Tab-separated table of C-alpha atoms and ligand atoms in Angstrom:
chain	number	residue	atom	x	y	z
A	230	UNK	CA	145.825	47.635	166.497
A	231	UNK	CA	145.889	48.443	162.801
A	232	UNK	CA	147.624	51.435	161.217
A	233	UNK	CA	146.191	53.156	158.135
A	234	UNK	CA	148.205	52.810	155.178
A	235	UNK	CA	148.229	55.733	152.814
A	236	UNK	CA	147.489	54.562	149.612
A	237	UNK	CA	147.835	57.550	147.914
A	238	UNK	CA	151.387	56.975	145.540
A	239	UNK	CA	152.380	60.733	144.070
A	240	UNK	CA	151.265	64.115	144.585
A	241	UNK	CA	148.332	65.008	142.310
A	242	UNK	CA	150.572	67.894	140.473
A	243	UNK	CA	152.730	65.165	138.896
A	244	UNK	CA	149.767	63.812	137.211
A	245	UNK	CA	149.099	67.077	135.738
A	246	UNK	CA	151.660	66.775	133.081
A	247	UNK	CA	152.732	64.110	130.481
A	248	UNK	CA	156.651	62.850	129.892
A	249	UNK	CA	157.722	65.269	126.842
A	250	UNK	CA	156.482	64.330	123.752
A	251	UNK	CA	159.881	65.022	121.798
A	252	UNK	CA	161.909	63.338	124.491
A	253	UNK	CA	159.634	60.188	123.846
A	254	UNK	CA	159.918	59.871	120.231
A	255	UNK	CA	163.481	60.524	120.880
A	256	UNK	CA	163.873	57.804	122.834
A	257	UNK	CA	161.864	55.136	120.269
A	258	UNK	CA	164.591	56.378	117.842
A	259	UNK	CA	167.164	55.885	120.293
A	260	UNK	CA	165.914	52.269	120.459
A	261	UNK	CA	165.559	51.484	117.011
A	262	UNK	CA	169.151	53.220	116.701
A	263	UNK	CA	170.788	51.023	118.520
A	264	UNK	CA	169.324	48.076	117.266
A	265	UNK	CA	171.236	48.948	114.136
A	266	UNK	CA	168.670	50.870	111.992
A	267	UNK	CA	169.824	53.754	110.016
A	268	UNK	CA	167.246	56.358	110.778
A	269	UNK	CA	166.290	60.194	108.974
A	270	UNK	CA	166.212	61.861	112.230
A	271	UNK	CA	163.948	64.962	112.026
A	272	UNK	CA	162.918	64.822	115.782
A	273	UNK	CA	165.177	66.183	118.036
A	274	UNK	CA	165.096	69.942	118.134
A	275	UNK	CA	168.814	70.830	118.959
A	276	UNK	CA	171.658	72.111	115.900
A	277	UNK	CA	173.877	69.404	114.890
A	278	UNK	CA	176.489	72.324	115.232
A	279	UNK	CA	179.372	71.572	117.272
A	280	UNK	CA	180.218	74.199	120.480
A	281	UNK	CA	182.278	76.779	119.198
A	282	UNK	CA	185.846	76.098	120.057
A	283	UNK	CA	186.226	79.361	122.146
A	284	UNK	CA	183.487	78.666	123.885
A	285	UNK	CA	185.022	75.097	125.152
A	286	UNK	CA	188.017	76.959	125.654
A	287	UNK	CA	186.521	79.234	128.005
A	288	UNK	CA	184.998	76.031	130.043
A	289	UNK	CA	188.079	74.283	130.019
A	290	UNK	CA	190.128	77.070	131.643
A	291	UNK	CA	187.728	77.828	134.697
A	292	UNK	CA	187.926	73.778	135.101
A	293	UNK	CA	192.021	74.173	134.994
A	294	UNK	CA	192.116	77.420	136.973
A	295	UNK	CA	189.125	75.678	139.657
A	296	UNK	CA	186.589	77.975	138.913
A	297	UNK	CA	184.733	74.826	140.077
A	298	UNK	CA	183.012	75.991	143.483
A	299	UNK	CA	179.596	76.998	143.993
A	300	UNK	CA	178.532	80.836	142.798
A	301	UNK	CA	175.912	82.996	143.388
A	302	UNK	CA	172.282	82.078	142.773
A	303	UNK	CA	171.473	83.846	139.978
A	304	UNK	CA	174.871	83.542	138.393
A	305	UNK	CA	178.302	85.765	138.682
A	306	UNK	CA	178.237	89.357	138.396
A	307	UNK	CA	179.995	88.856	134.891
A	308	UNK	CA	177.786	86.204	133.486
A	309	UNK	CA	174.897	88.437	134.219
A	310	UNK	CA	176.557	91.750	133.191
A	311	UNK	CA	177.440	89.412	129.538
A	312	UNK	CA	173.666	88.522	129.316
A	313	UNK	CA	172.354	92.643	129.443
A	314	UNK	CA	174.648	93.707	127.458
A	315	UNK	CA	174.268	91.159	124.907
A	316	UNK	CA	170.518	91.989	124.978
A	317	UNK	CA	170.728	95.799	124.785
A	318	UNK	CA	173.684	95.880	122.011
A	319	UNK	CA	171.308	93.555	119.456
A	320	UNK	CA	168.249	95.018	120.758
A	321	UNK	CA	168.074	98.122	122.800
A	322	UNK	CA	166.958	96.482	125.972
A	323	UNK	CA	168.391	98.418	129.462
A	324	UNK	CA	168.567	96.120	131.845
A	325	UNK	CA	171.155	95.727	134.890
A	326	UNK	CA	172.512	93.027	136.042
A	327	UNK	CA	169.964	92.555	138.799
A	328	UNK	CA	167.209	91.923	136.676
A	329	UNK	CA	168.463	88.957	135.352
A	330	UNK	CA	168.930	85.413	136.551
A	331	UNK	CA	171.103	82.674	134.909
A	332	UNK	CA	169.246	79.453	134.973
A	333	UNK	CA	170.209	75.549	134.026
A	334	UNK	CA	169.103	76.173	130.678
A	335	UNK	CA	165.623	78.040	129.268
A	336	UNK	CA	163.849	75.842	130.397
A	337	UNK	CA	164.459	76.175	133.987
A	338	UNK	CA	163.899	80.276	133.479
A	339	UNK	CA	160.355	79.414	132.211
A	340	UNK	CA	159.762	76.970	134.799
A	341	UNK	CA	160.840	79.307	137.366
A	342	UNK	CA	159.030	82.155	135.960
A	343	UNK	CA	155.627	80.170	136.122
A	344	UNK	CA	156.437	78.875	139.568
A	345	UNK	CA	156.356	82.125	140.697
A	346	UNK	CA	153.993	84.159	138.975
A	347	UNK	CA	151.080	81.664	138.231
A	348	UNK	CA	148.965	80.091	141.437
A	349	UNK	CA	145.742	77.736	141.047
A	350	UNK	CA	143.229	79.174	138.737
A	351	UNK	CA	145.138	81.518	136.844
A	352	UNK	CA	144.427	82.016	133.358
A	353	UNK	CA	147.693	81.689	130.894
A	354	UNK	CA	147.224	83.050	127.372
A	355	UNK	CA	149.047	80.296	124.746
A	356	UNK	CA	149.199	80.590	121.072
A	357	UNK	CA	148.836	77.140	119.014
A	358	UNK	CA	150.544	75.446	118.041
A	359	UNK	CA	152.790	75.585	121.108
A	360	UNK	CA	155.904	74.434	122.262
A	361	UNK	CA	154.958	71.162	124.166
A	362	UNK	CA	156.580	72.292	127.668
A	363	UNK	CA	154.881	75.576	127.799
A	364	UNK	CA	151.064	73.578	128.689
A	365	UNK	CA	152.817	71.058	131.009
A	366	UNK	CA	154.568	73.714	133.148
A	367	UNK	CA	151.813	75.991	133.200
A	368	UNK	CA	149.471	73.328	134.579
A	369	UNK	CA	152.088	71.847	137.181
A	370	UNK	CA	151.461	75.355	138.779
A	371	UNK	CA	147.847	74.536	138.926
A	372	UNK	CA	147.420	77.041	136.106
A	373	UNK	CA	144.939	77.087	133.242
A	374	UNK	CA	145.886	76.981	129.713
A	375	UNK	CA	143.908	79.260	127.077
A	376	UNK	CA	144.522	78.315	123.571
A	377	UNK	CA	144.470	80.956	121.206
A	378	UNK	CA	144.561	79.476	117.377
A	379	UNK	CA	146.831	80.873	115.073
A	380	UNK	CA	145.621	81.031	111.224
A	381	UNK	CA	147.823	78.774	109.478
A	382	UNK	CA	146.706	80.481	105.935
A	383	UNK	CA	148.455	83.780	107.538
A	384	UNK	CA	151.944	81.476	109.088
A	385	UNK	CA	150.210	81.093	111.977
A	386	UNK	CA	150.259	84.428	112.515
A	387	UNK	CA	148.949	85.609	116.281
A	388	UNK	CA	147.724	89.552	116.522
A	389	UNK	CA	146.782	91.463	119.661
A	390	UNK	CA	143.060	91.119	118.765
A	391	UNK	CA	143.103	87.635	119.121
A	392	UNK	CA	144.810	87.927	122.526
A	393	UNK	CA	142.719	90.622	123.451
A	394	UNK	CA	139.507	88.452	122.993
A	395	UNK	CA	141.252	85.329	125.577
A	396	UNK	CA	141.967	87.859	128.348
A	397	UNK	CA	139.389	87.119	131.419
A	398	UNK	CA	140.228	88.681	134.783
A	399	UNK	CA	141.221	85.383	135.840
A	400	UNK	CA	144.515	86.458	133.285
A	401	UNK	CA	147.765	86.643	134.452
A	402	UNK	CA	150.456	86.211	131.739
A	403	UNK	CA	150.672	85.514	127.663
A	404	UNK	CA	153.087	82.887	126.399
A	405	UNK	CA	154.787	84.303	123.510
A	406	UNK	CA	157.735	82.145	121.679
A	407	UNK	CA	158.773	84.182	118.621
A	408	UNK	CA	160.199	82.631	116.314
A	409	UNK	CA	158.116	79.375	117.302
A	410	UNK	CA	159.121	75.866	118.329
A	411	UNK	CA	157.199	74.078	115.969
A	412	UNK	CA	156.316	76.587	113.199
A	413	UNK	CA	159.185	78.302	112.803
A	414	UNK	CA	156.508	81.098	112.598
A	415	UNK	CA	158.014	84.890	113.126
A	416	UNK	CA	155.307	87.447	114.978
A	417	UNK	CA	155.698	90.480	112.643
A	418	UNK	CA	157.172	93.040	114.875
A	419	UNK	CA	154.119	95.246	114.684
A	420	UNK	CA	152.073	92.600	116.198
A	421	UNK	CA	154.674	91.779	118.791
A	422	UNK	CA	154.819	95.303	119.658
A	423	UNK	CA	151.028	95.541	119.813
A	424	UNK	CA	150.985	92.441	121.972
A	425	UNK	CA	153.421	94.018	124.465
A	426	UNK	CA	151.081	96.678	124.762
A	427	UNK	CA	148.388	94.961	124.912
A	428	UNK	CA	149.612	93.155	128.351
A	429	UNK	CA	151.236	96.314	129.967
A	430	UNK	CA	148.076	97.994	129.898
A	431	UNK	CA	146.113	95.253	131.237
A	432	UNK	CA	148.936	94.271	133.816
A	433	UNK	CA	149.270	91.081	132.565
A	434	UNK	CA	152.702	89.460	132.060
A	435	UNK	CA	154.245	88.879	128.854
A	436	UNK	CA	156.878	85.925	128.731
A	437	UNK	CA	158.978	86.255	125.335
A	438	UNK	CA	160.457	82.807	124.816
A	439	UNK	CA	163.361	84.386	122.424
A	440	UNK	CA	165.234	80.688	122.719
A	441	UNK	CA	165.623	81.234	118.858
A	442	UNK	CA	165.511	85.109	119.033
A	443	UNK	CA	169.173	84.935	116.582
A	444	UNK	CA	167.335	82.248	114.639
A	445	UNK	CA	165.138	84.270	113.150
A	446	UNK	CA	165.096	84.932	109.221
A	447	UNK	CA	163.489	87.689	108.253
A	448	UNK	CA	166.686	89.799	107.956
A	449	UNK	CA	164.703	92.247	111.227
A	450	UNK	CA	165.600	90.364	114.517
A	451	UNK	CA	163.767	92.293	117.333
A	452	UNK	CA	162.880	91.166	120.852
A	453	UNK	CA	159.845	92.093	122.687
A	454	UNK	CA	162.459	93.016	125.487
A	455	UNK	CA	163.484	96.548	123.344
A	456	UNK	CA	159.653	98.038	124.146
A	457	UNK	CA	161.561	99.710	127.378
A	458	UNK	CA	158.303	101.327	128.308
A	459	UNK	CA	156.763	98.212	129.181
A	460	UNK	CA	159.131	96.408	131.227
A	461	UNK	CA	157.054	96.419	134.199
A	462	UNK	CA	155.065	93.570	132.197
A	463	UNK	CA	157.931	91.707	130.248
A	464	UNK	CA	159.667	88.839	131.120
A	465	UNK	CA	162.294	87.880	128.633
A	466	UNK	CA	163.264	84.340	128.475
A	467	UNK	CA	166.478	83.640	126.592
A	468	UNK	CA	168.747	80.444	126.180
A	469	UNK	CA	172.139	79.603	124.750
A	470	UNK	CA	171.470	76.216	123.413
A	471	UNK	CA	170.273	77.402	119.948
A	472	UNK	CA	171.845	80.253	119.584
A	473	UNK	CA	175.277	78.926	119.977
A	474	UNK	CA	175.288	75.350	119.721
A	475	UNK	CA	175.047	74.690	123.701
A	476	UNK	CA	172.205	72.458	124.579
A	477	UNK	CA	173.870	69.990	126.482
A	478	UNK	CA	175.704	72.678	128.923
A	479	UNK	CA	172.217	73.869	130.541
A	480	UNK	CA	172.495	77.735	129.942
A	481	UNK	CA	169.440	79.711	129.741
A	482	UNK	CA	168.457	82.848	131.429
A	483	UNK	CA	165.684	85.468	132.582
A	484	UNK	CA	165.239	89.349	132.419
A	485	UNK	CA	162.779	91.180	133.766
A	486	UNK	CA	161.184	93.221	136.884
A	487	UNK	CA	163.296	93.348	139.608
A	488	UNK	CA	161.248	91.661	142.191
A	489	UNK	CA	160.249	88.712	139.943
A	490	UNK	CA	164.031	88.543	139.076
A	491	UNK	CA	164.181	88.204	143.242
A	492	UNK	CA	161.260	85.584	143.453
A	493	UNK	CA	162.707	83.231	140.747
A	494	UNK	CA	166.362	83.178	142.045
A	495	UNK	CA	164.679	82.347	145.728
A	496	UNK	CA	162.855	79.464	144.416
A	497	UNK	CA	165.931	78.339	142.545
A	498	UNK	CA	167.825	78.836	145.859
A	499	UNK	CA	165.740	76.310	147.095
A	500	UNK	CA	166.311	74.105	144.111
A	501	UNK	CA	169.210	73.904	141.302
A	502	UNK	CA	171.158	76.588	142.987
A	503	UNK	CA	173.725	77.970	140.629
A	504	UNK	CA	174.097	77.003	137.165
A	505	UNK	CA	177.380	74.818	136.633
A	506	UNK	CA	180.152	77.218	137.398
A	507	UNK	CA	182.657	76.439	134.341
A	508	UNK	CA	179.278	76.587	132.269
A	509	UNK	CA	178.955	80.159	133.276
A	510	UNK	CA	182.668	80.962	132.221
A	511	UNK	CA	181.547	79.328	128.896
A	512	UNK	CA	178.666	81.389	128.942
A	513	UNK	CA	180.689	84.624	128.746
A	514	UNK	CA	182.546	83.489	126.288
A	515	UNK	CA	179.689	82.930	124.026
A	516	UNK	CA	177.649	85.720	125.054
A	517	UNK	CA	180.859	88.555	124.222
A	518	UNK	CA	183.163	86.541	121.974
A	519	UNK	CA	182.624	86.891	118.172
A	520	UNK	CA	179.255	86.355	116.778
A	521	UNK	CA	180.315	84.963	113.223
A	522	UNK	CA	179.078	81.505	114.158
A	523	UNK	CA	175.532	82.666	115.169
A	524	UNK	CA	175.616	84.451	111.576
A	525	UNK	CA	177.081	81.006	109.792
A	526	UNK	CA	174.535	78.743	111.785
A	527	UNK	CA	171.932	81.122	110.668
A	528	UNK	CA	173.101	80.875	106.851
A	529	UNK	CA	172.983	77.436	106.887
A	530	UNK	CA	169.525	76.721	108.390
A	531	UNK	CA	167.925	78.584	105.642
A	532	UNK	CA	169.787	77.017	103.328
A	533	UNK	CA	168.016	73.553	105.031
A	534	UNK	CA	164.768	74.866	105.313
A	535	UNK	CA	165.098	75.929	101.901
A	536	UNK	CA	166.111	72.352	100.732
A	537	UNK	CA	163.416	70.814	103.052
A	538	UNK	CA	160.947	73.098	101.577
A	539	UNK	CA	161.643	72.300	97.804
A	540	UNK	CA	162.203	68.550	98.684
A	541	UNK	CA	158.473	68.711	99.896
A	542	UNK	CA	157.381	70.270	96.740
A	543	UNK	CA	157.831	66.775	95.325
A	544	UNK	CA	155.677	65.052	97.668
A	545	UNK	CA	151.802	65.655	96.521
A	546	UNK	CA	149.163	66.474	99.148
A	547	UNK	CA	151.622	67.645	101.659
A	548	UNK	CA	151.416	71.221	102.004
A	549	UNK	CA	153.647	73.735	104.355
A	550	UNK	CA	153.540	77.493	105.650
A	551	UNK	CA	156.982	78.820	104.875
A	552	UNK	CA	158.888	79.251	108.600
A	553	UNK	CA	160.512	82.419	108.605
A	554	UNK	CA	162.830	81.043	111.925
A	555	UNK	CA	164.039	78.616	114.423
A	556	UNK	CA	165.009	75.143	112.700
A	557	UNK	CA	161.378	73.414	112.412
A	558	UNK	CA	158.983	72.870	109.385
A	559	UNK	CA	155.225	71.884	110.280
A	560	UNK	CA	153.720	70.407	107.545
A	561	UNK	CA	150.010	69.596	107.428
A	562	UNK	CA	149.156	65.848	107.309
A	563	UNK	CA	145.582	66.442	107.026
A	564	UNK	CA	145.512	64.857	103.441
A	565	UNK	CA	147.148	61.569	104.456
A	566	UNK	CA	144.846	60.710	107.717
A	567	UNK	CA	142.298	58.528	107.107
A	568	UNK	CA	144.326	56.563	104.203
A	569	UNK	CA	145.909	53.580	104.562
A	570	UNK	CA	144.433	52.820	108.186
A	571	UNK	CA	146.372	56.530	109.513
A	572	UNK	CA	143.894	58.049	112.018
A	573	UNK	CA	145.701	61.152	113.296
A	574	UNK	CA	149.169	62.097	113.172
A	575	UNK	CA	150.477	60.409	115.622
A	576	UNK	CA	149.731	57.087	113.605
A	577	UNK	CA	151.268	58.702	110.812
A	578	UNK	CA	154.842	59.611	113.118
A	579	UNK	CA	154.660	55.997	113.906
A	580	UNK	CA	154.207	54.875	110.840
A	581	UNK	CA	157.212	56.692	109.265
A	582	UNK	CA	159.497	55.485	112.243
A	583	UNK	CA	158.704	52.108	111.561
A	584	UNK	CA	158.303	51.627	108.203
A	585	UNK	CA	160.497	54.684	106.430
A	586	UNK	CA	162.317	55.055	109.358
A	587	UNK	CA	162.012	58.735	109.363
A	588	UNK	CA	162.070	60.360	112.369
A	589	UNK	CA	159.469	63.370	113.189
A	590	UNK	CA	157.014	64.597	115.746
A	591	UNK	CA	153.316	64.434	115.521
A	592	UNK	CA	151.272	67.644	115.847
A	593	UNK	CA	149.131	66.516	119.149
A	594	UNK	CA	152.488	67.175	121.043
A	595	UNK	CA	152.121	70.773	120.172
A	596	UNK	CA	148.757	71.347	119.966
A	597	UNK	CA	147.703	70.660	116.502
A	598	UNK	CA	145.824	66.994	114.928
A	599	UNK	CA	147.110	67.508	111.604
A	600	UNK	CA	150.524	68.142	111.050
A	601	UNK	CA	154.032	66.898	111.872
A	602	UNK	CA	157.146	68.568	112.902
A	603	UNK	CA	160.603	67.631	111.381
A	604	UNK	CA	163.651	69.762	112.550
A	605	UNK	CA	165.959	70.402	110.208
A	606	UNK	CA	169.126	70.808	112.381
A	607	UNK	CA	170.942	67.773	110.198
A	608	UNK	CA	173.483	67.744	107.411
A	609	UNK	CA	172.346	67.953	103.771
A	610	UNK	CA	172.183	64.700	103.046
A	611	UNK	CA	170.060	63.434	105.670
A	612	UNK	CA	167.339	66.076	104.545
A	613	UNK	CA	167.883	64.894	101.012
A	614	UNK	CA	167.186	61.282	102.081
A	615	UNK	CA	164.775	61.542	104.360
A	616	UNK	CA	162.350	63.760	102.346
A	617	UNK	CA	163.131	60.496	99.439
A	618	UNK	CA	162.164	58.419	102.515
A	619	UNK	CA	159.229	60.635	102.787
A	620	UNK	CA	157.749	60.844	99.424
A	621	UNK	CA	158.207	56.949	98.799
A	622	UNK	CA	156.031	56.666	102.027
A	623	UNK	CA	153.441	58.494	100.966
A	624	UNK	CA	153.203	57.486	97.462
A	625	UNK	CA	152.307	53.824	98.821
A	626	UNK	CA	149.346	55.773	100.894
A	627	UNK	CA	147.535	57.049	97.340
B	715	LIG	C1	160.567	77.146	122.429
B	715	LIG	C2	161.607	76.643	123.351
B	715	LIG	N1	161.819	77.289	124.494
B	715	LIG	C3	162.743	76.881	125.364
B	715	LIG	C4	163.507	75.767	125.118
B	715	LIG	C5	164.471	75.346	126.172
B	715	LIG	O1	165.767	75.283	125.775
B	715	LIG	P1	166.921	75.020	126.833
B	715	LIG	O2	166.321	74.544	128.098
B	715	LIG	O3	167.806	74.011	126.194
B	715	LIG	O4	167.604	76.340	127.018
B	715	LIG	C6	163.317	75.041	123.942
B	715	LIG	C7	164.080	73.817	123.667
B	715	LIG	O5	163.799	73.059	122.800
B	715	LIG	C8	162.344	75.506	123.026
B	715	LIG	O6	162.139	74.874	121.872
């Protein structure tokens, strides 16, 4: 007798979404890194900031005083309580403590969120260019992206007519990551307003992606979270890596309605439980300790992007919208495919690993075929030398 053997490997979800694009060309940099090669890394998009001391205190004590057991779900009482109040002192939010879940980082909250809210052949409204996880995670729930472009003459600016004309009844929720991982593009508060609007009255979800919500430049910081009217429809979806130097800790978290709130912290029941314990002790630290290094880290990204910007005025044909956030130029490449055997920006990202041994992202990750991202969360110097890197490059192109 013969049994069958199943020679099906994985289940199809897993081959709905790709390895990370930025965790890739991290990892060729990593390689060339340790081989000895002294690299302009614009590709990683986390500060170079270290963890506020305070913050480390905070971790170390709950580790001393073996705060080191598991916790609730969706986080202590007090980390959750530190998250609302955070969010309604900078931005005139009102939620309570139960409608908000602490997650392993921001990632996990947007994860979670789409887990639960999105099933198989539900529409998801996403701007371009796009953070590279938002697509992935939207179609491992068996969810359909809608790309909606932004005008890159206008910052890549996204209005609520443009959304308006993507909503199908098939819609369930709009991706909106203000400012943006890769732009660094800021949606004008009017728009963001009309956008959150726009949703509620459609009953369709809106999922702010504020990971860079302090990062923002403009001198207005508002979340999408303070249109109290609308809450029924909001999901706010906050981190602490940026904002406070924390990637590697795994801190992120969610607002929103009540029984989504629920939802999420069941399916996380079932999966990460709790975030680390002594990260949540960290967490409160951060979240009601003094806000001066938010302010300093904000200070001295502008003065980067500034220095990136003017750096690229040297460098003829590339051109760049002016990000008004986050820690990411995205210049366009357009002029520089099709010369020197470059077909598409990826080539080009290659191409300036390799041979200038700069390190940046190519625009397909997010979206776009003709621009690259750098992240300018590195010292002075390396932005001075890489952009040299950069324009030496190029100049050999013609
Ligand atoms: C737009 C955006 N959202 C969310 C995240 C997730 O951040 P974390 O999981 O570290 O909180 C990132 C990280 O790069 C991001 O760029």
């Amino acid at each position: 007798m013969t049994t069958a053997i199943a020679t099906k490997v994985f289940a199809d979800r897993i081959g709905r979404i790709e390895v990370s694009a930025t965790m890739a060309i991290t990892a060729a940099a990593l390689k060339l890194k340790s081989e000895g090669v002294n690299l302009a890394d614009f590709g990683a998009g986390e500060p170079h900031f270290s963890t506020p001391r305070h913050i480390k205190d905070a971790a170390i004590e709950a580790i001393e005083k073996n705060f080191t057991r598991y916790t609730n779900v969706a986080g202590i009482p007090e980390v959750r309580k530190a998250v609302v109040d955070r969010h309604a002192c900078d931005f005139g939010s009102n939620y309570t403590p139960d409608e908000c879940v602490f997650t392993t980082g921001g990632k996990l909250a947007l994860f979670n969120a789409i887990q639960v809210l999105v099933d198989h052949g539900d529409e998801v409204i996403l701007p371009v260019p796009y953070w590279v996880s938002f697509k992935d995670i939207i179609q491992y729930a068996g969810g359909k992206v809608v790309l909606v472009e932004g005008e890159e003459e206008k910052n890549f600016r996204i209005t609520a007519k443009m959304i308006e004309a993507a909503i199908t009844p098939k819609t369930r929720a709009i991706i909106l990551n203000t400012p943006s991982n890769p732009s660094g593009a800021v949606v004008a508060p009017e728009d963001l307003e009309a956008i959150v609007r726009l949703a509620h009255k459609n009953g369709i979800y809106v999922l702010l992606d504020e990971c860079y919500v302090y990062l923002n430049f403009t001198g207005e910081i508002v979340s999408g979270g303070s249109f109290t009217d609308c809450k029924e429809h909001i999901l706010v979806l906050g981190s602490l890596s940026k904002t406070y130097a924390m990637t590697g800790w795994r801190a992120g978290f969610a607002l929103g309605p009540k029984p989504v709130i629920a939802a999420m912290s069941k399916l996380q029941s079932q999966s990460t439980s709790n975030t680390a314990s002594m990260v949540q002790r960290a967490s409160i630290a951060a979240l009601t300790g003094s806000q001066e290094c938010v302010t300093e880290f904000r200070a001295d990204y502008i003065k980067l992007r500034d220095q990136v910007l003017e750096g690229f005025k040297t460098i003829p044909g590339l051109t760049c919208t002016v990000p008004q956030g986050a820690f990411y130029v995205y210049p366009n490449v357009s002029k520089f495919i099709g010369k020197g055997g470059i077909k598409s920006a990826s080539d080009l990202a290659a191409k300036l690993l390799s041979e200038a041994h700069v390190v940046v992202v190519p625009g397909e990750a997010f979206g776009t075929a003709e621009h690259i991202r750098l992240s300018y969360a590195v010292s002075h110097d390396v932005v001075v030398e890489g952009v040299r890197r950069m324009r030496d490059y190029f100049a050999t192109l013609g």
